mmCIF file of C-alpha atoms in Angstrom:
data_model
loop_
_atom_site.group_PDB
_atom_site.id
_atom_site.type_symbol
_atom_site.label_atom_id
_atom_site.label_comp_id
_atom_site.label_asym_id
_atom_site.label_seq_id
_atom_site.Cartn_x
_atom_site.Cartn_y
_atom_site.Cartn_z
ATOM 1 C CA GLU A 256 0.000 0.000 0.000
ATOM 2 C CA GLU A 257 2.765 2.384 0.928
ATOM 3 C CA CYS A 258 4.580 1.784 -2.369
ATOM 4 C CA TRP A 259 1.468 2.357 -4.460
ATOM 5 C CA ARG A 260 0.631 5.543 -2.559
ATOM 6 C CA LYS A 261 4.196 6.770 -3.078
ATOM 7 C CA ALA A 262 3.935 5.919 -6.774
ATOM 8 C CA LEU A 263 0.777 8.025 -7.017
ATOM 9 C CA GLN A 264 2.502 10.926 -5.282
ATOM 10 C CA LEU A 265 5.246 10.776 -7.896
ATOM 11 C CA ALA A 266 2.917 10.118 -10.855
ATOM 12 C CA PRO A 267 -0.745 10.966 -10.077
ATOM 13 C CA ASN A 268 -1.918 9.397 -13.367
ATOM 14 C CA PHE A 269 -0.277 6.014 -12.695
ATOM 15 C CA ASN A 270 -3.481 4.006 -12.903
ATOM 16 C CA ASP A 271 -1.816 0.634 -12.380
ATOM 17 C CA ALA A 272 -1.161 1.821 -8.825
ATOM 18 C CA ARG A 273 -4.790 2.962 -8.477
ATOM 19 C CA LEU A 274 -6.043 -0.404 -9.717
ATOM 20 C CA ASN A 275 -3.759 -2.275 -7.330
ATOM 21 C CA LEU A 276 -4.794 -0.050 -4.432
ATOM 22 C CA GLY A 277 -8.432 -0.663 -5.283
ATOM 23 C CA ILE A 278 -7.905 -4.423 -5.230
ATOM 24 C CA LEU A 279 -5.981 -4.175 -1.970
ATOM 25 C CA TYR A 280 -8.696 -2.058 -0.375
ATOM 26 C CA ILE A 281 -11.403 -4.487 -1.510
ATOM 27 C CA SER A 282 -9.548 -7.383 0.104
ATOM 28 C CA GLY A 283 -9.147 -5.325 3.276
ATOM 29 C CA LYS A 284 -12.852 -4.332 3.211
ATOM 30 C CA HIS A 285 -11.994 -0.644 2.888
ATOM 31 C CA TYR A 286 -14.748 -0.154 0.363
ATOM 32 C CA PRO A 287 -14.923 3.668 0.132
ATOM 33 C CA GLU A 288 -11.176 3.879 -0.548
ATOM 34 C CA ALA A 289 -11.418 1.057 -3.087
ATOM 35 C CA GLU A 290 -14.260 2.745 -4.925
ATOM 36 C CA ARG A 291 -12.508 6.127 -4.922
ATOM 37 C CA ASN A 292 -9.311 4.694 -6.437
ATOM 38 C CA LEU A 293 -11.088 2.535 -8.986
ATOM 39 C CA LYS A 294 -13.384 5.348 -10.106
ATOM 40 C CA GLU A 295 -10.377 7.639 -10.476
ATOM 41 C CA ALA A 296 -8.659 5.043 -12.692
ATOM 42 C CA ALA A 297 -11.883 4.628 -14.688
ATOM 43 C CA LYS A 298 -11.780 8.302 -15.667
ATOM 44 C CA ASP A 299 -8.788 7.611 -17.913
ATOM 45 C CA LEU A 300 -10.493 6.557 -21.134
ATOM 46 C CA ALA A 301 -7.174 5.507 -22.654
ATOM 47 C CA TYR A 302 -6.189 3.224 -19.770
ATOM 48 C CA PRO A 303 -5.475 -0.203 -21.310
ATOM 49 C CA LYS A 304 -6.731 -2.057 -18.223
ATOM 50 C CA ALA A 305 -10.124 -0.316 -18.126
ATOM 51 C CA ASP A 306 -11.863 -3.694 -18.249
ATOM 52 C CA GLN A 307 -10.035 -4.785 -15.090
ATOM 53 C CA VAL A 308 -11.045 -1.569 -13.331
ATOM 54 C CA ALA A 309 -14.687 -2.146 -14.279
ATOM 55 C CA PHE A 310 -14.476 -5.790 -13.183
ATOM 56 C CA GLN A 311 -13.045 -4.799 -9.798
ATOM 57 C CA LEU A 312 -15.778 -2.175 -9.361
ATOM 58 C CA ALA A 313 -18.308 -4.928 -10.117
ATOM 59 C CA GLN A 314 -16.713 -7.147 -7.477
ATOM 60 C CA LEU A 315 -16.881 -4.265 -5.005
ATOM 61 C CA TYR A 316 -20.560 -3.614 -5.754
ATOM 62 C CA LEU A 317 -21.382 -7.290 -5.346
ATOM 63 C CA LEU A 318 -19.749 -7.270 -1.917
ATOM 64 C CA GLN A 319 -21.917 -4.259 -1.069
ATOM 65 C CA ASN A 320 -25.067 -6.026 -2.342
ATOM 66 C CA LYS A 321 -25.517 -3.653 -5.292
ATOM 67 C CA PRO A 322 -26.166 -6.104 -8.133
ATOM 68 C CA LEU A 323 -27.464 -3.535 -10.628
ATOM 69 C CA LEU A 324 -24.316 -1.434 -10.317
ATOM 70 C CA ALA A 325 -22.245 -4.610 -10.550
ATOM 71 C CA GLU A 326 -24.034 -5.667 -13.727
ATOM 72 C CA GLN A 327 -23.444 -2.242 -15.244
ATOM 73 C CA GLN A 328 -19.714 -2.505 -14.513
ATOM 74 C CA LEU A 329 -19.523 -6.041 -15.902
ATOM 75 C CA LYS A 330 -21.054 -4.845 -19.155
ATOM 76 C CA LEU A 331 -18.461 -2.058 -19.287
ATOM 77 C CA ALA A 332 -15.690 -4.587 -18.688
ATOM 78 C CA ILE A 333 -16.957 -6.688 -21.597
ATOM 79 C CA ARG A 334 -17.336 -3.654 -23.823
ATOM 80 C CA ASP A 335 -13.724 -2.707 -23.120
ATOM 81 C CA ASN A 336 -12.442 -6.277 -23.550
ATOM 82 C CA ALA A 337 -14.616 -8.959 -25.111
ATOM 83 C CA GLY A 338 -12.033 -11.501 -23.909
ATOM 84 C CA ASN A 339 -12.633 -10.772 -20.219
ATOM 85 C CA CYS A 340 -13.801 -14.288 -19.394
ATOM 86 C CA ALA A 341 -14.415 -13.596 -15.706
ATOM 87 C CA ALA A 342 -16.696 -10.665 -16.545
ATOM 88 C CA TRP A 343 -18.763 -12.747 -18.984
ATOM 89 C CA LEU A 344 -19.070 -15.556 -16.451
ATOM 90 C CA ARG A 345 -20.022 -13.312 -13.524
ATOM 91 C CA LEU A 346 -22.519 -11.390 -15.666
ATOM 92 C CA GLY A 347 -24.174 -14.649 -16.685
ATOM 93 C CA GLU A 348 -24.324 -15.768 -13.059
ATOM 94 C CA LEU A 349 -25.972 -12.503 -12.008
ATOM 95 C CA GLN A 350 -28.537 -12.745 -14.788
ATOM 96 C CA LYS A 351 -29.238 -16.360 -13.865
ATOM 97 C CA GLU A 352 -29.682 -15.407 -10.191
ATOM 98 C CA ARG A 353 -32.379 -12.900 -11.104
ATOM 99 C CA GLY A 354 -34.125 -15.486 -13.308
ATOM 100 C CA ASP A 355 -33.282 -14.014 -16.709
ATOM 101 C CA TYR A 356 -32.160 -17.317 -18.208
ATOM 102 C CA ALA A 357 -32.205 -16.261 -21.847
ATOM 103 C CA GLU A 358 -29.982 -13.238 -21.166
ATOM 104 C CA ALA A 359 -27.743 -15.352 -18.941
ATOM 105 C CA ALA A 360 -27.313 -17.845 -21.781
ATOM 106 C CA VAL A 361 -26.136 -15.033 -24.067
ATOM 107 C CA SER A 362 -23.551 -14.004 -21.464
ATOM 108 C CA MET A 363 -22.456 -17.581 -20.852
ATOM 109 C CA LYS A 364 -21.916 -17.981 -24.585
ATOM 110 C CA GLY A 365 -19.484 -15.082 -24.267
ATOM 111 C CA ALA A 366 -17.785 -16.959 -21.435
ATOM 112 C CA THR A 367 -17.213 -19.943 -23.756
ATOM 113 C CA ARG A 368 -15.971 -18.232 -26.936
ATOM 114 C CA GLY A 369 -12.569 -17.112 -28.140
ATOM 115 C CA VAL A 370 -9.935 -17.015 -25.403
ATOM 116 C CA CYS A 371 -12.629 -18.112 -22.930
ATOM 117 C CA TYR A 372 -13.190 -21.436 -24.695
ATOM 118 C CA LYS A 373 -11.219 -23.539 -22.205
ATOM 119 C CA ASN A 374 -13.481 -22.862 -19.191
ATOM 120 C CA PRO A 375 -15.483 -26.034 -18.501
ATOM 121 C CA ALA A 376 -17.509 -24.385 -15.708
ATOM 122 C CA ALA A 377 -18.880 -21.798 -18.136
ATOM 123 C CA HIS A 378 -19.758 -24.510 -20.673
ATOM 124 C CA TYR A 379 -21.603 -26.456 -17.988
ATOM 125 C CA GLU A 380 -23.445 -23.337 -16.808
ATOM 126 C CA LEU A 381 -24.533 -22.738 -20.381
ATOM 127 C CA ALA A 382 -25.859 -26.304 -20.608
ATOM 128 C CA THR A 383 -27.874 -25.823 -17.413
ATOM 129 C CA LEU A 384 -29.285 -22.564 -18.790
ATOM 130 C CA TYR A 385 -30.405 -24.384 -21.909
ATOM 131 C CA LEU A 386 -32.220 -26.837 -19.636
ATOM 132 C CA LYS A 387 -33.853 -23.976 -17.716
ATOM 133 C CA THR A 388 -35.142 -22.519 -20.992
ATOM 134 C CA GLN A 389 -36.422 -25.977 -22.067
ATOM 135 C CA ASP A 390 -33.932 -26.197 -24.940
ATOM 136 C CA VAL A 391 -33.103 -29.852 -24.347
ATOM 137 C CA PRO A 392 -31.417 -30.478 -27.724
ATOM 138 C CA GLN A 393 -29.002 -27.573 -27.153
ATOM 139 C CA ALA A 394 -28.375 -28.749 -23.581
ATOM 140 C CA LYS A 395 -27.574 -32.273 -24.745
ATOM 141 C CA SER A 396 -25.273 -30.956 -27.442
ATOM 142 C CA LYS A 397 -23.416 -28.744 -24.967
ATOM 143 C CA LEU A 398 -23.083 -31.563 -22.425
ATOM 144 C CA LEU A 399 -21.642 -33.861 -25.104
ATOM 145 C CA GLU A 400 -19.265 -31.088 -26.118
ATOM 146 C CA ILE A 401 -18.049 -30.794 -22.510
ATOM 147 C CA ILE A 402 -17.396 -34.521 -22.366
ATOM 148 C CA GLN A 403 -15.455 -34.303 -25.618
ATOM 149 C CA LEU A 404 -13.469 -31.160 -24.736
ATOM 150 C CA PHE A 405 -12.672 -31.984 -21.111
ATOM 151 C CA PRO A 406 -12.856 -35.812 -20.930
ATOM 152 C CA THR A 407 -10.917 -36.282 -17.682
ATOM 153 C CA SER A 408 -12.482 -33.404 -15.770
ATOM 154 C CA GLU A 409 -15.132 -33.388 -13.074
ATOM 155 C CA TRP A 410 -17.237 -31.363 -15.554
ATOM 156 C CA ALA A 411 -17.282 -34.324 -17.928
ATOM 157 C CA GLN A 412 -18.534 -36.519 -15.084
ATOM 158 C CA LYS A 413 -21.205 -33.940 -14.172
ATOM 159 C CA SER A 414 -22.180 -33.704 -17.807
ATOM 160 C CA GLU A 415 -22.576 -37.472 -18.094
ATOM 161 C CA ALA A 416 -24.703 -37.544 -14.943
ATOM 162 C CA THR A 417 -26.866 -34.707 -16.258
ATOM 163 C CA LEU A 418 -27.264 -36.426 -19.609
ATOM 164 C CA ASN A 419 -28.378 -39.600 -17.858
ATOM 165 C CA MET A 420 -30.963 -37.620 -15.867
ATOM 166 C CA ILE A 421 -32.522 -36.006 -18.930
ATOM 167 C CA ARG A 422 -32.662 -39.187 -21.025
#
């Protein structure tokens, strides 16, 4: 903390230090300080880690039981970096929690594409969302894909068990 504060004294626009302070303050439950630092970093529209700032603000808002603000920040994180797998996944989980299964499925698809493709948990979540929306053929296809992509994982075992339940 002392080093990052000193860095900001020397270079007030050093947003890596602001981001790191924000993360540190979140872990220490110093939420107002975390929010202040993260919001200050978010003001820099050219900051290359803007998606990480937005994701950390979302994490902060979730800890403060502010899901709508968290969702807004997750969408900003995805807008700034479509490869932010954690943001896609958390957004889908939030949407699923509020019962918006179709929207959650769209987000979970984002959590399984491109650089995010190797996340078996997101694939499985997407399969369960297909089941919730009564799209059994898509669910079966996704579960078989999980078994094929991650054959030795616990997700493959879960997928097999789920397939057996829906047959």
